[in-house]
PDB file of C-alpha atoms in Angstrom:
ATOM      1  CA  ALA A 218      10.178  -0.156 -55.680  1.00 89.00           C
ATOM      2  CA  GLN A 219      10.552  -2.421 -58.710  1.00 94.00           C
ATOM      3  CA  ALA A 220      13.188  -0.437 -60.756  1.00 95.00           C
ATOM      4  CA  LEU A 221      15.286  -0.180 -57.323  1.00 96.00           C
ATOM      5  CA  MET A 222      14.700  -4.292 -57.106  1.00 95.00           C
ATOM      6  CA  GLN A 223      15.995  -3.973 -60.689  1.00 94.00           C
ATOM      7  CA  ARG A 224      19.412  -2.770 -60.027  1.00 95.00           C
ATOM      8  CA  PHE A 225      20.451  -5.477 -57.655  1.00 96.00           C
ATOM      9  CA  SER A 226      21.012  -9.197 -57.880  1.00 94.00           C
ATOM     10  CA  PRO A 227      17.589 -11.405 -57.569  1.00 93.00           C
ATOM     11  CA  GLY A 228      17.007 -12.204 -54.397  1.00 91.00           C
ATOM     12  CA  THR A 229      18.871  -9.415 -52.783  1.00 93.00           C
ATOM     13  CA  VAL A 230      16.289  -6.665 -52.091  1.00 95.00           C
ATOM     14  CA  ASP A 231      12.475  -7.460 -51.181  1.00 94.00           C
ATOM     15  CA  GLU A 232       9.737  -5.012 -52.389  1.00 94.00           C
ATOM     16  CA  ALA A 233       9.506  -3.732 -48.237  1.00 94.00           C
ATOM     17  CA  LEU A 234      13.074  -2.963 -48.352  1.00 95.00           C
ATOM     18  CA  ALA A 235      12.948  -1.286 -51.637  1.00 96.00           C
ATOM     19  CA  LYS A 236       9.805   0.809 -50.467  1.00 96.00           C
ATOM     20  CA  ARG A 237      11.658   1.753 -47.190  1.00 96.00           C
ATOM     21  CA  PHE A 238      14.600   3.147 -49.154  1.00 97.00           C
ATOM     22  CA  MET A 239      12.573   4.253 -51.939  1.00 97.00           C
ATOM     23  CA  SER A 240      10.512   6.391 -49.253  1.00 95.00           C
ATOM     24  CA  ALA A 241      13.725   7.495 -47.269  1.00 94.00           C
ATOM     25  CA  ARG A 242      15.292   9.313 -50.325  1.00 94.00           C
ATOM     26  CA  ASN A 243      11.765  11.003 -51.478  1.00 94.00           C
ATOM     27  CA  TRP A 244      11.869   8.058 -54.198  1.00 96.00           C
ATOM     28  CA  ASP A 245      14.670   9.400 -56.295  1.00 97.00           C
ATOM     29  CA  LEU A 246      15.621   6.379 -57.651  1.00 97.00           C
ATOM     30  CA  ASN A 247      19.573   7.157 -58.113  1.00 97.00           C
ATOM     31  CA  LYS A 248      19.797   8.236 -54.175  1.00 97.00           C
ATOM     32  CA  ALA A 249      17.770   5.472 -53.079  1.00 97.00           C
ATOM     33  CA  THR A 250      20.529   3.138 -55.014  1.00 97.00           C
ATOM     34  CA  GLN A 251      23.477   4.852 -53.338  1.00 97.00           C
ATOM     35  CA  LEU A 252      21.732   4.443 -49.819  1.00 97.00           C
ATOM     36  CA  LEU A 253      20.618   1.071 -50.250  1.00 97.00           C
ATOM     37  CA  PHE A 254      23.761  -0.236 -52.185  1.00 97.00           C
ATOM     38  CA  ASP A 255      26.144   1.557 -48.888  1.00 97.00           C
ATOM     39  CA  TYR A 256      23.614  -0.340 -46.750  1.00 97.00           C
ATOM     40  CA  LEU A 257      24.360  -3.901 -48.116  1.00 97.00           C
ATOM     41  CA  GLN A 258      28.135  -2.931 -48.000  1.00 97.00           C
ATOM     42  CA  TRP A 259      27.704  -1.591 -43.999  1.00 97.00           C
ATOM     43  CA  LYS A 260      25.744  -5.138 -43.327  1.00 96.00           C
ATOM     44  CA  ARG A 261      28.576  -7.408 -44.503  1.00 96.00           C
ATOM     45  CA  SER A 262      31.331  -5.169 -43.151  1.00 97.00           C
ATOM     46  CA  PHE A 263      29.643  -5.025 -39.850  1.00 97.00           C
ATOM     47  CA  GLY A 264      28.515  -8.345 -39.351  1.00 96.00           C
ATOM     48  CA  CYS A 265      24.735  -8.270 -39.612  1.00 97.00           C
ATOM     49  CA  PRO A 266      22.873 -10.091 -37.742  1.00 96.00           C
ATOM     50  CA  VAL A 267      24.913  -8.842 -34.786  1.00 97.00           C
ATOM     51  CA  ASP A 268      26.149 -11.928 -32.659  1.00 95.00           C
ATOM     52  CA  PRO A 269      24.972 -11.208 -29.278  1.00 94.00           C
ATOM     53  CA  ARG A 270      28.103 -12.864 -28.056  1.00 92.00           C
ATOM     54  CA  THR A 271      30.190  -9.833 -29.443  1.00 93.00           C
ATOM     55  CA  CYS A 272      29.037  -7.587 -27.141  1.00 94.00           C
ATOM     56  CA  MET A 273      27.685  -9.217 -24.344  1.00 91.00           C
ATOM     57  CA  THR A 274      28.683  -7.206 -21.777  1.00 91.00           C
ATOM     58  CA  GLU A 275      26.618  -4.352 -23.149  1.00 95.00           C
ATOM     59  CA  LEU A 276      23.653  -6.635 -23.284  1.00 95.00           C
ATOM     60  CA  LEU A 277      23.917  -7.997 -19.915  1.00 93.00           C
ATOM     61  CA  LYS A 278      23.532  -4.390 -18.302  1.00 94.00           C
ATOM     62  CA  GLY A 279      20.001  -4.183 -19.233  1.00 95.00           C
ATOM     63  CA  LYS A 280      20.226  -0.143 -20.400  1.00 96.00           C
ATOM     64  CA  THR A 281      18.423  -1.349 -23.596  1.00 97.00           C
ATOM     65  CA  PHE A 282      15.879  -4.080 -24.658  1.00 97.00           C
ATOM     66  CA  VAL A 283      12.887  -4.692 -26.615  1.00 97.00           C
ATOM     67  CA  HIS A 284       9.536  -5.047 -24.602  1.00 97.00           C
ATOM     68  CA  GLY A 285       5.843  -5.119 -25.516  1.00 97.00           C
ATOM     69  CA  THR A 286       3.898  -2.546 -28.137  1.00 97.00           C
ATOM     70  CA  ASP A 287       2.395   0.621 -28.029  1.00 98.00           C
ATOM     71  CA  ARG A 288      -0.987   1.402 -28.633  1.00 97.00           C
ATOM     72  CA  LEU A 289      -0.423   1.035 -32.780  1.00 97.00           C
ATOM     73  CA  GLY A 290       1.221  -2.260 -32.419  1.00 97.00           C
ATOM     74  CA  ASN A 291       4.581  -0.964 -32.828  1.00 97.00           C
ATOM     75  CA  PRO A 292       7.441  -2.771 -30.671  1.00 98.00           C
ATOM     76  CA  VAL A 293       9.003  -0.623 -27.881  1.00 98.00           C
ATOM     77  CA  ILE A 294      12.630  -0.085 -27.566  1.00 98.00           C
ATOM     78  CA  TYR A 295      13.406   0.886 -23.931  1.00 98.00           C
ATOM     79  CA  HIS A 296      16.464   2.739 -23.489  1.00 97.00           C
ATOM     80  CA  PHE A 297      17.445   3.703 -19.976  1.00 97.00           C
ATOM     81  CA  VAL A 298      19.962   6.486 -19.677  1.00 96.00           C
ATOM     82  CA  ARG A 299      20.918   5.956 -16.059  1.00 96.00           C
ATOM     83  CA  LYS A 300      22.675   2.832 -16.897  1.00 97.00           C
ATOM     84  CA  GLN A 301      25.032   4.550 -19.134  1.00 96.00           C
ATOM     85  CA  ASP A 302      28.755   4.928 -18.198  1.00 95.00           C
ATOM     86  CA  PRO A 303      30.819   5.857 -20.810  1.00 95.00           C
ATOM     87  CA  SER A 304      33.808   5.837 -18.353  1.00 94.00           C
ATOM     88  CA  THR A 305      33.524   1.874 -18.589  1.00 92.00           C
ATOM     89  CA  ARG A 306      31.783   1.057 -21.831  1.00 95.00           C
ATOM     90  CA  ASP A 307      33.775  -0.109 -24.804  1.00 95.00           C
ATOM     91  CA  LEU A 308      32.578   2.502 -27.420  1.00 97.00           C
ATOM     92  CA  GLN A 309      32.363  -0.609 -30.361  1.00 97.00           C
ATOM     93  CA  GLU A 310      30.484  -3.016 -28.180  1.00 96.00           C
ATOM     94  CA  ALA A 311      27.913  -0.441 -27.252  1.00 97.00           C
ATOM     95  CA  VAL A 312      27.543   0.415 -30.615  1.00 98.00           C
ATOM     96  CA  ARG A 313      27.124  -3.273 -31.431  1.00 98.00           C
ATOM     97  CA  ALA A 314      24.688  -3.793 -28.502  1.00 98.00           C
ATOM     98  CA  VAL A 315      22.452  -1.052 -29.903  1.00 97.00           C
ATOM     99  CA  VAL A 316      22.439  -2.482 -33.260  1.00 98.00           C
ATOM    100  CA  PHE A 317      21.473  -5.926 -32.178  1.00 98.00           C
ATOM    101  CA  TRP A 318      18.306  -4.733 -30.461  1.00 98.00           C
ATOM    102  CA  ALA A 319      17.337  -2.375 -33.222  1.00 97.00           C
ATOM    103  CA  GLU A 320      17.600  -5.673 -35.335  1.00 97.00           C
ATOM    104  CA  GLN A 321      15.380  -7.526 -32.609  1.00 97.00           C
ATOM    105  CA  ALA A 322      12.730  -4.659 -33.225  1.00 97.00           C
ATOM    106  CA  GLU A 323      12.747  -4.883 -36.974  1.00 96.00           C
ATOM    107  CA  LYS A 324      12.203  -8.657 -36.922  1.00 95.00           C
ATOM    108  CA  SER A 325       9.002  -7.530 -34.181  1.00 95.00           C
ATOM    109  CA  ALA A 326       7.833  -5.199 -36.566  1.00 95.00           C
ATOM    110  CA  THR A 327       5.821  -7.088 -38.472  1.00 91.00           C
ATOM    111  CA  ALA A 328       2.901  -5.798 -37.874  1.00 92.00           C
ATOM    112  CA  THR A 329       3.251  -1.754 -38.595  1.00 94.00           C
ATOM    113  CA  GLY A 330       7.276  -2.027 -39.810  1.00 95.00           C
ATOM    114  CA  LYS A 331       7.731   0.533 -37.076  1.00 96.00           C
ATOM    115  CA  VAL A 332       9.173   0.738 -33.820  1.00 97.00           C
ATOM    116  CA  THR A 333       8.517   3.250 -30.617  1.00 98.00           C
ATOM    117  CA  VAL A 334      11.516   4.449 -28.481  1.00 97.00           C
ATOM    118  CA  CYS A 335      10.914   5.014 -24.936  1.00 98.00           C
ATOM    119  CA  PHE A 336      13.886   7.244 -24.193  1.00 96.00           C
ATOM    120  CA  VAL A 337      14.218   7.100 -20.271  1.00 97.00           C
ATOM    121  CA  ARG A 338      15.741  10.105 -18.300  1.00 94.00           C
ATOM    122  CA  ALA A 339      14.428   9.306 -14.750  1.00 94.00           C
ATOM    123  CA  GLY A 340      17.349   8.996 -12.279  1.00 94.00           C
ATOM    124  CA  ALA A 341      19.760  10.153 -14.967  1.00 93.00           C
ATOM    125  CA  THR A 342      23.010  12.204 -13.928  1.00 93.00           C
ATOM    126  CA  ASN A 343      25.592  14.460 -15.944  1.00 91.00           C
ATOM    127  CA  ALA A 344      27.726  11.351 -15.657  1.00 95.00           C
ATOM    128  CA  ASN A 345      25.420   9.190 -17.838  1.00 95.00           C
ATOM    129  CA  SER A 346      25.388  11.384 -20.284  1.00 93.00           C
ATOM    130  CA  ASP A 347      27.357   9.639 -23.241  1.00 95.00           C
ATOM    131  CA  LEU A 348      27.702  11.589 -26.490  1.00 92.00           C
ATOM    132  CA  GLY A 349      30.371   9.513 -27.680  1.00 95.00           C
ATOM    133  CA  LEU A 350      27.925   6.760 -28.436  1.00 95.00           C
ATOM    134  CA  ALA A 351      25.182   9.072 -29.700  1.00 92.00           C
ATOM    135  CA  LYS A 352      27.307  10.500 -32.297  1.00 93.00           C
ATOM    136  CA  ALA A 353      28.697   6.828 -33.699  1.00 95.00           C
ATOM    137  CA  ILE A 354      25.384   5.174 -33.484  1.00 95.00           C
ATOM    138  CA  MET A 355      22.773   7.854 -35.176  1.00 92.00           C
ATOM    139  CA  PRO A 356      24.499   7.793 -38.458  1.00 93.00           C
ATOM    140  CA  ILE A 357      24.169   3.975 -38.435  1.00 96.00           C
ATOM    141  CA  LEU A 358      20.207   4.259 -37.401  1.00 94.00           C
ATOM    142  CA  ALA A 359      19.623   6.827 -39.612  1.00 92.00           C
ATOM    143  CA  ASN A 360      21.090   5.371 -43.218  1.00 94.00           C
ATOM    144  CA  ASN A 361      20.771   1.521 -42.514  1.00 96.00           C
ATOM    145  CA  PHE A 362      17.466   1.650 -40.448  1.00 96.00           C
ATOM    146  CA  PRO A 363      15.637   3.865 -42.619  1.00 94.00           C
ATOM    147  CA  GLU A 364      11.686   4.880 -42.330  1.00 94.00           C
ATOM    148  CA  ARG A 365      11.693   2.756 -39.211  1.00 96.00           C
ATOM    149  CA  LEU A 366      11.099   4.811 -36.988  1.00 95.00           C
ATOM    150  CA  ASP A 367       7.565   5.820 -35.554  1.00 96.00           C
ATOM    151  CA  ARG A 368       8.206   8.191 -32.819  1.00 96.00           C
ATOM    152  CA  VAL A 369      10.391   8.835 -29.745  1.00 96.00           C
ATOM    153  CA  LEU A 370       8.729   8.757 -26.177  1.00 97.00           C
ATOM    154  CA  VAL A 371      11.206  11.182 -24.312  1.00 95.00           C
ATOM    155  CA  TYR A 372      10.338  10.694 -20.189  1.00 96.00           C
ATOM    156  CA  PRO A 373      10.105  12.108 -18.060  1.00 94.00           C
ATOM    157  CA  THR A 374      10.322  16.125 -19.481  1.00 91.00           C
ATOM    158  CA  GLY A 375      10.180  19.020 -16.814  1.00 84.00           C
ATOM    159  CA  ILE A 376       9.939  22.674 -17.453  1.00 84.00           C
ATOM    160  CA  GLY A 377      13.614  22.978 -18.163  1.00 80.00           C
ATOM    161  CA  TYR A 378      13.672  20.298 -20.714  1.00 84.00           C
ATOM    162  CA  ARG A 379      10.775  21.727 -22.574  1.00 81.00           C
ATOM    163  CA  ALA A 380      11.772  25.034 -22.451  1.00 82.00           C
ATOM    164  CA  ALA A 381      15.037  23.919 -24.241  1.00 81.00           C
ATOM    165  CA  TRP A 382      12.910  21.638 -26.787  1.00 81.00           C
ATOM    166  CA  ALA A 383      10.859  24.747 -27.797  1.00 82.00           C
ATOM    167  CA  THR A 384      14.207  26.321 -29.118  1.00 80.00           C
ATOM    168  CA  PHE A 385      16.037  22.777 -30.455  1.00 79.00           C
ATOM    169  CA  GLN A 386      13.300  21.212 -32.348  1.00 80.00           C
ATOM    170  CA  TRP A 387      13.263  24.229 -34.797  1.00 80.00           C
ATOM    171  CA  LEU A 388      16.841  22.885 -35.720  1.00 71.00           C
ATOM    172  CA  LEU A 389      15.782  19.496 -36.727  1.00 72.00           C
ATOM    173  CA  ASP A 390      13.820  18.557 -40.530  1.00 74.00           C
ATOM    174  CA  PRO A 391      10.021  18.551 -39.869  1.00 83.00           C
ATOM    175  CA  THR A 392      10.153  14.610 -40.222  1.00 82.00           C
ATOM    176  CA  THR A 393      12.242  14.028 -37.317  1.00 81.00           C
ATOM    177  CA  ARG A 394      10.891  17.213 -34.989  1.00 85.00           C
ATOM    178  CA  LYS A 395       7.079  15.094 -35.717  1.00 90.00           C
ATOM    179  CA  LYS A 396       8.803  12.332 -34.144  1.00 93.00           C
ATOM    180  CA  ILE A 397      10.032  13.165 -31.201  1.00 93.00           C
ATOM    181  CA  GLN A 398       7.452  13.618 -28.412  1.00 93.00           C
ATOM    182  CA  PRO A 399       8.169  14.942 -25.134  1.00 93.00           C
ATOM    183  CA  VAL A 400       6.215  13.095 -22.026  1.00 95.00           C
ATOM    184  CA  SER A 401       5.799  14.937 -18.877  1.00 93.00           C
ATOM    185  CA  ASP A 402       4.456  12.184 -16.573  1.00 94.00           C
ATOM    186  CA  GLN A 403       2.965   8.358 -16.431  1.00 94.00           C
ATOM    187  CA  TYR A 404      -0.594   9.411 -17.034  1.00 94.00           C
ATOM    188  CA  GLU A 405       0.723  10.647 -20.416  1.00 95.00           C
ATOM    189  CA  LEU A 406       3.003   8.022 -21.181  1.00 96.00           C
ATOM    190  CA  ILE A 407      -0.497   5.541 -20.903  1.00 96.00           C
ATOM    191  CA  GLN A 408      -1.673   7.572 -23.448  1.00 97.00           C
ATOM    192  CA  TYR A 409       0.748   6.148 -26.052  1.00 97.00           C
ATOM    193  CA  ILE A 410       1.470   2.624 -24.227  1.00 98.00           C
ATOM    194  CA  ALA A 411      -1.290   0.545 -22.742  1.00 98.00           C
ATOM    195  CA  PRO A 412      -1.233  -0.201 -19.102  1.00 97.00           C
ATOM    196  CA  GLU A 413      -1.070  -4.082 -19.898  1.00 97.00           C
ATOM    197  CA  GLN A 414       2.013  -3.332 -21.962  1.00 97.00           C
ATOM    198  CA  LEU A 415       3.385  -0.617 -19.822  1.00 97.00           C
ATOM    199  CA  LEU A 416       6.161  -1.508 -17.503  1.00 97.00           C
ATOM    200  CA  ALA A 417       5.055  -1.472 -14.010  1.00 96.00           C
ATOM    201  CA  GLU A 418       8.133   1.073 -13.201  1.00 95.00           C
ATOM    202  CA  PHE A 419       6.110   4.036 -15.096  1.00 96.00           C
ATOM    203  CA  GLY A 420       2.682   3.277 -13.609  1.00 94.00           C
ATOM    204  CA  GLY A 421       1.986  -0.018 -15.874  1.00 96.00           C
ATOM    205  CA  HIS A 422       0.953  -3.624 -15.090  1.00 97.00           C
ATOM    206  CA  ASN A 423       3.496  -5.331 -17.026  1.00 97.00           C
ATOM    207  CA  GLN A 424       5.796  -7.121 -14.472  1.00 96.00           C
ATOM    208  CA  PHE A 425       8.468  -7.803 -16.998  1.00 97.00           C
ATOM    209  CA  GLN A 426      12.108  -7.674 -15.197  1.00 94.00           C
ATOM    210  CA  PHE A 427      15.058  -7.418 -17.415  1.00 95.00           C
ATOM    211  CA  SER A 428      17.774 -10.460 -17.352  1.00 91.00           C
ATOM    212  CA  ALA A 429      19.584 -12.297 -19.414  1.00 89.00           C
ATOM    213  CA  ALA A 430      16.765 -14.551 -20.463  1.00 88.00           C
ATOM    214  CA  ALA A 431      15.312 -11.611 -22.458  1.00 92.00           C
ATOM    215  CA  ILE A 432      18.539 -11.541 -24.718  1.00 94.00           C
ATOM    216  CA  PRO A 433      17.836 -13.414 -27.830  1.00 93.00           C
ATOM    217  CA  GLY A 434      20.033 -15.622 -28.683  1.00 89.00           C
ATOM    218  CA  LEU A 435      22.145 -16.414 -25.451  1.00 84.00           C
ATOM    219  CA  ASN A 436      22.702 -20.093 -24.060  1.00 81.00           C
ATOM    220  CA  TRP A 437      23.652 -20.341 -20.311  1.00 69.00           C
ATOM    221  CA  TRP A 438      27.326 -21.382 -21.286  1.00 71.00           C
ATOM    222  CA  ASP A 439      27.590 -18.180 -23.000  1.00 72.00           C
ATOM    223  CA  LEU A 440      26.740 -16.630 -19.704  1.00 73.00           C
ATOM    224  CA  GLU A 441      29.350 -18.531 -17.999  1.00 76.00           C
ATOM    225  CA  THR A 442      32.059 -17.742 -20.429  1.00 73.00           C
ATOM    226  CA  VAL A 443      31.167 -13.741 -19.632  1.00 70.00           C
ATOM    227  CA  GLU A 444      31.434 -14.107 -16.257  1.00 69.00           C
ATOM    228  CA  LYS A 445      35.044 -16.284 -16.334  1.00 75.00           C
ATOM    229  CA  GLU A 446      36.000 -13.252 -18.331  1.00 73.00           C
ATOM    230  CA  GLN A 447      34.686 -10.395 -16.170  1.00 69.00           C
ATOM    231  CA  ARG A 448      36.228 -12.234 -12.995  1.00 77.00           C
ATOM    232  CA  GLU A 449      39.690 -12.453 -14.775  1.00 80.00           C
ATOM    233  CA  LYS A 450      39.258  -8.804 -15.965  1.00 77.00           C
ATOM    234  CA  GLN A 451      38.644  -8.035 -12.609  1.00 79.00           C
ATOM    235  CA  GLN A 452      41.752 -10.322 -11.262  1.00 86.00           C
ATOM    236  CA  ARG A 453      43.923  -8.383 -13.495  1.00 87.00           C
ATOM    237  CA  LYS A 454      43.026  -4.768 -12.601  1.00 83.00           C
ATOM    238  CA  ASP A 455      43.249  -5.624  -9.233  1.00 87.00           C
ATOM    239  CA  ALA A 456      46.695  -6.788  -9.948  1.00 89.00           C
ATOM    240  CA  GLU A 457      47.434  -3.905 -11.805  1.00 89.00           C
ATOM    241  CA  GLU A 458      46.614  -1.717  -9.318  1.00 88.00           C
ATOM    242  CA  GLN A 459      48.648  -3.333  -6.827  1.00 89.00           C
ATOM    243  CA  GLN A 460      51.461  -3.151  -8.746  1.00 88.00           C
ATOM    244  CA  ARG A 461      51.226   0.556  -9.135  1.00 88.00           C
ATOM    245  CA  GLN A 462      50.872   1.293  -5.812  1.00 89.00           C
ATOM    246  CA  MET A 463      53.540  -0.764  -4.767  1.00 88.00           C
ATOM    247  CA  GLN A 464      55.955   1.419  -7.591  1.00 87.00           C
ATOM    248  CA  GLN A 465      54.788   4.654  -5.845  1.00 86.00           C
ATOM    249  CA  MET A 466      55.810   3.550  -2.684  1.00 85.00           C
ATOM    250  CA  GLN A 467      59.508   2.314  -4.123  1.00 84.00           C
ATOM    251  CA  GLN A 468      59.468   5.839  -5.819  1.00 83.00           C
ATOM    252  CA  HIS A 469      58.650   7.796  -2.588  1.00 73.00           C
ATOM    253  CA  PRO A 470      59.850   5.997   0.588  1.00 65.00           C
ATOM    254  CA  VAL A 471      59.292   7.150   4.122  1.00 56.00           C
ATOM    255  CA  VAL A 472      62.966   7.439   5.779  1.00 50.00           C
ATOM    256  CA  GLY A 473      63.343   7.971   9.410  1.00 48.00           C
ATOM    257  CA  ARG A 474      59.949   7.741  10.759  1.00 51.00           C
ATOM    258  CA  ASN A 475      59.197   5.296  13.529  1.00 52.00           C
ATOM    259  CA  PHE A 476      55.562   4.006  13.446  1.00 48.00           C
ATOM    260  CA  ASN A 477      55.615   2.549  16.875  1.00 53.00           C
ATOM    261  CA  VAL A 478      56.189   5.779  18.600  1.00 50.00           C
ATOM    262  CA  PRO A 479      52.979   7.398  19.573  1.00 55.00           C
ATOM    263  CA  ARG A 480      51.966  11.098  18.770  1.00 56.00           C
ATOM    264  CA  GLN A 481      51.599  13.536  21.203  1.00 54.00           C
ATOM    265  CA  PRO A 482      48.534  14.589  21.388  1.00 55.00           C
ATOM    266  CA  GLN A 483      47.725  18.251  19.740  1.00 55.00           C
ATOM    267  CA  GLY A 484      47.662  21.271  22.759  1.00 53.00           C
ATOM    268  CA  GLN A 485      48.899  19.161  25.224  1.00 52.00           C
ATOM    269  CA  PRO A 486      52.349  20.152  26.217  1.00 53.00           C
ATOM    270  CA  GLN A 487      55.226  17.953  26.373  1.00 53.00           C
ATOM    271  CA  GLY A 488      55.694  15.965  29.709  1.00 52.00           C
ATOM    272  CA  GLN A 489      52.353  16.749  31.063  1.00 53.00           C
ATOM    273  CA  PRO A 490      50.008  14.316  31.894  1.00 52.00           C
ATOM    274  CA  GLN A 491      47.088  13.731  29.793  1.00 52.00           C
ATOM    275  CA  TRP A 492      43.356  14.649  31.355  1.00 52.00           C
ATOM    276  CA  GLY A 493      42.022  11.791  33.124  1.00 50.00           C
ATOM    277  CA  ALA A 494      45.333  10.012  33.143  1.00 51.00           C
ATOM    278  CA  PRO A 495      46.816   8.598  36.366  1.00 55.00           C
ATOM    279  CA  PRO A 496      49.070  11.176  38.383  1.00 52.00           C
ATOM    280  CA  GLN A 497      53.147  10.084  37.507  1.00 52.00           C
ATOM    281  CA  GLN A 498      54.657   8.991  40.580  1.00 52.00           C
ATOM    282  CA  GLN A 499      57.410  11.550  41.303  1.00 49.00           C
ATOM    283  CA  PRO A 500      60.457  10.087  43.465  1.00 49.00           C
ATOM    284  CA  GLN A 501      60.201  11.646  46.964  1.00 51.00           C
ATOM    285  CA  GLN A 502      63.135  13.963  48.041  1.00 49.00           C
ATOM    286  CA  GLN A 503      64.970  13.456  51.582  1.00 48.00           C
ATOM    287  CA  GLN A 504      64.223  16.804  53.521  1.00 48.00           C
ATOM    288  CA  GLN A 505      67.286  18.349  54.727  1.00 48.00           C
ATOM    289  CA  ARG A 506      67.031  19.215  57.971  1.00 48.00           C
ATOM    290  CA  TRP A 507      68.769  22.644  59.022  1.00 46.00           C
ATOM    291  CA  GLY A 508      72.363  22.019  59.978  1.00 47.00           C
ATOM    292  CA  ALA A 509      72.420  18.398  59.207  1.00 49.00           C
ATOM    293  CA  PRO A 510      75.974  17.178  57.408  1.00 46.00           C
TER     294      PRO A 510
END
């Protein structure tokens, strides 16, 4: 680690950071140097630490947050798949939100230096799958937060998931494979996270509910700004939709149709009174007498 630290300006790299990057490259000094150099470049270009105001829309969805610790003392990052919506999210903002929570977990990992991820699948559908975000964020986390992940608790997992995992796991390297732990039910989840730390939603005793107050670095005036921007965005969207409908009506006008004429019920002969309607008054015809002029 000392050899790696000497390759950078004094104060740039501390010993703990150097050890993590050396371990990530199996203590190969040259490979660790390149990885650490790329990390420092990325950190400047990405804008770390991430300002929460640059990704507030994603943060306020509550699909990811840090709360509590597991039984080993690792801070827990909860990620709810059911709150993902790739059709409405901005990819760059979603990436920044994930990096923001990764940074917050790093700050909390003072005891162990590791973090645990609870990947919540409950209530998710195929519409919540966001492969675009996964492809964008996985290289960032792997290259810039090495040796931080202790394990991923995938909850819940049924027979179908476990059957797929039994085959898919062999495509991963042994180190990554050991970190992914399928969890079938709440009783198994409590083996990893103590009841007083586990959220009540998963059978624990912790009554924490996500809100804007759980996002570090946000102020009430920041929230007011976001709400104003969201209202203006919705107003613009409504105006665009109204304009689109007007254009469609102009391109396809309805000609020659009288909307005031009631339509004849199907199956009703023309001129016949409807069932239950009062009989029409027919003009009485004078009976002609035989031989009358």
